[in-house]
């Protein structure tokens, strides 16, 4: 039987384009307890840094209309523990190449962490997050300047062999300029968008709801912003684009792909419905039939005239 | 509110359920108050949009609920012949009810201390009395029971304690109790099953997610 949902991302075949986004899926095994996560295209694991991080103080979460704010702040056990403990656990429940998500606070940290994860046979792609809005002195500061973004890309590419995906922030004046700078510096793909910087206030306490004051806004409310960014970037670069932002249904996946996405990440939806990605994958064939789509790969960028 | 359905995933008092409500993005985590073979009872306080919607629901409405979340109270850690002190504050009272029933069923003795802000907030005193346990109530403004906090009405003698309530109360209980015990924490959550790291706290045994590794923790592992 022909697999109508398969796509190829930087030369690696995926059964479908659906990828749980980093920070919403841990290292996979919480979800593996409730369904077989091998139905996924792949997943992007929890953002990993050189050193272990506790992250930000709580509250880290606030609800919004059609979405949520988070300011987790890259809590993770550090790359050495990820390799020693998390990846072996993951190997027992996930048998496809996984996307390693990497964050850092300086070029040399990105290089250190990427170089180590690049050597892990389970890792298919490196997704380099230069767009975390919830940490200071790193993260997003690399993703808001084309020259700084390019510097990270060049440095990481120099020490790695696997496809390098650069994850971009929408909190910029011109996301296309950053994407083009990454492409020119050698990035193999672009993923976007990370969360939008947001804030909520507790009316009773007259104080920010989130301890970090601001957080990243995600959920269905950001979907149109994400589709726009994917469309603009896909028009300007020739490397693959991964669409992220508010995706919650098979229709959303199709819309992202028509905007130019080769694959699609699903974030906040996993936190509301643990079966979100499995359900989206199951719903894809019927949604494709509804819109007369024989093969998903055929519609990548279909909305571009 | 009594919910009927498959409750087989709920295995211990102190666990919680996470309820999806129409039009609200995140689920509402609420602790389990009582349990039968096919029902779960929850008690909630009207604090915002979600609980307001719940208060307006009509019998027969179907809800999307994740059940059996979190680690509840571990009865195997409690000595078999112990007198157990249960301390509940405000919305931390409900989980004490199922816990009291389980402890009594196991032959242990139970004393209950409940704390509320004011007389109008007091609930479930009769239900605890019906279990035949010794019960003491404190209100912060003195309009009912003893004026003061739960720590002002602790009995002299008990072997072990279990508590649930707001963090300031837990801190006070931590200081006021000499025995070993277990404490259940509250935090803003989203998934309720450990996926987002939104509710992490530091403990002596490392970082723990209140939703997945908690909400109940052992006194000895808590770092304030």
Coordinates of C-alpha atoms in Angstrom, one line a residue, chain B residues 93-176:
Chain B
X93 CA -9.9 19.4 52.5
X94 CA -11.6 17.1 49.9
X95 CA -8.7 14.7 49.3
X96 CA -8.5 14.2 53.1
X97 CA -12.0 12.5 52.9
X98 CA -11.1 9.6 50.7
X99 CA -7.8 9.3 52.6
X100 CA -9.6 9.1 55.9
X101 CA -11.9 6.4 54.6
X102 CA -8.9 4.3 53.3
X103 CA -7.0 4.7 56.6
X104 CA -10.0 3.8 58.7
X105 CA -10.6 0.8 56.5
X106 CA -7.1 -0.3 57.1
X107 CA -7.6 -0.2 60.8
X108 CA -5.6 2.9 61.6
X109 CA -6.9 5.7 63.9
X110 CA -7.6 9.1 62.3
X111 CA -7.8 12.6 63.7
X112 CA -8.9 15.4 61.3
X113 CA -8.0 19.1 61.5
X114 CA -9.6 21.4 59.0
X115 CA -8.8 25.1 58.4
X116 CA -10.9 27.7 56.6
X117 CA -10.9 31.5 56.3
X118 CA -14.4 32.1 57.7
X119 CA -17.6 30.3 58.8
X120 CA -19.1 30.7 55.3
X121 CA -16.2 28.7 53.9
X122 CA -16.6 25.7 56.2
X123 CA -17.7 22.5 54.5
X124 CA -17.6 18.7 54.9
X125 CA -17.4 18.8 58.7
X126 CA -20.5 16.6 59.0
X127 CA -19.2 14.1 56.4
X128 CA -16.0 13.6 58.4
X129 CA -18.0 13.3 61.6
X130 CA -20.1 10.6 60.0
X131 CA -16.9 8.6 59.6
X132 CA -16.6 8.7 63.4
X133 CA -13.3 10.5 63.5
X134 CA -12.1 13.1 66.0
X135 CA -12.4 16.5 64.2
X136 CA -11.2 20.0 65.0
X137 CA -11.9 23.1 63.0
X138 CA -10.2 26.5 62.9
X139 CA -11.2 29.6 61.1
X140 CA -8.8 32.5 60.5
X141 CA -11.3 35.1 61.5
X142 CA -12.7 33.1 64.5
X143 CA -16.3 33.0 63.1
X144 CA -16.4 29.2 63.5
X145 CA -14.5 26.7 65.7
X146 CA -11.2 27.9 67.1
X147 CA -9.9 31.3 65.9
X148 CA -6.6 30.8 64.2
X149 CA -4.9 28.4 61.8
X150 CA -4.7 24.6 61.6
X151 CA -1.5 24.7 63.5
X152 CA -3.3 26.3 66.5
X153 CA -5.5 23.2 67.0
X154 CA -3.1 20.3 66.4
X155 CA -3.6 17.4 68.9
X156 CA -0.8 16.6 71.2
X157 CA -0.4 13.0 70.2
X158 CA -0.3 11.4 66.7
X159 CA 2.2 9.2 64.9
X160 CA 2.1 10.4 61.4
X161 CA 0.4 13.2 59.4
X162 CA -1.0 13.8 55.9
X163 CA -1.9 17.3 54.7
X164 CA -3.1 19.2 51.7
X165 CA -3.7 23.0 51.4
X166 CA -2.2 26.3 50.3
X167 CA 1.6 26.5 50.4
X168 CA 1.8 28.9 53.4
X169 CA -0.3 26.4 55.4
X170 CA 1.9 23.5 54.3
X171 CA 5.0 25.5 55.5
X172 CA 3.4 26.1 58.9
X173 CA 2.4 22.4 59.2
X174 CA 5.9 21.4 58.2
X175 CA 7.4 23.4 61.1
X176 CA 4.7 22.5 63.6

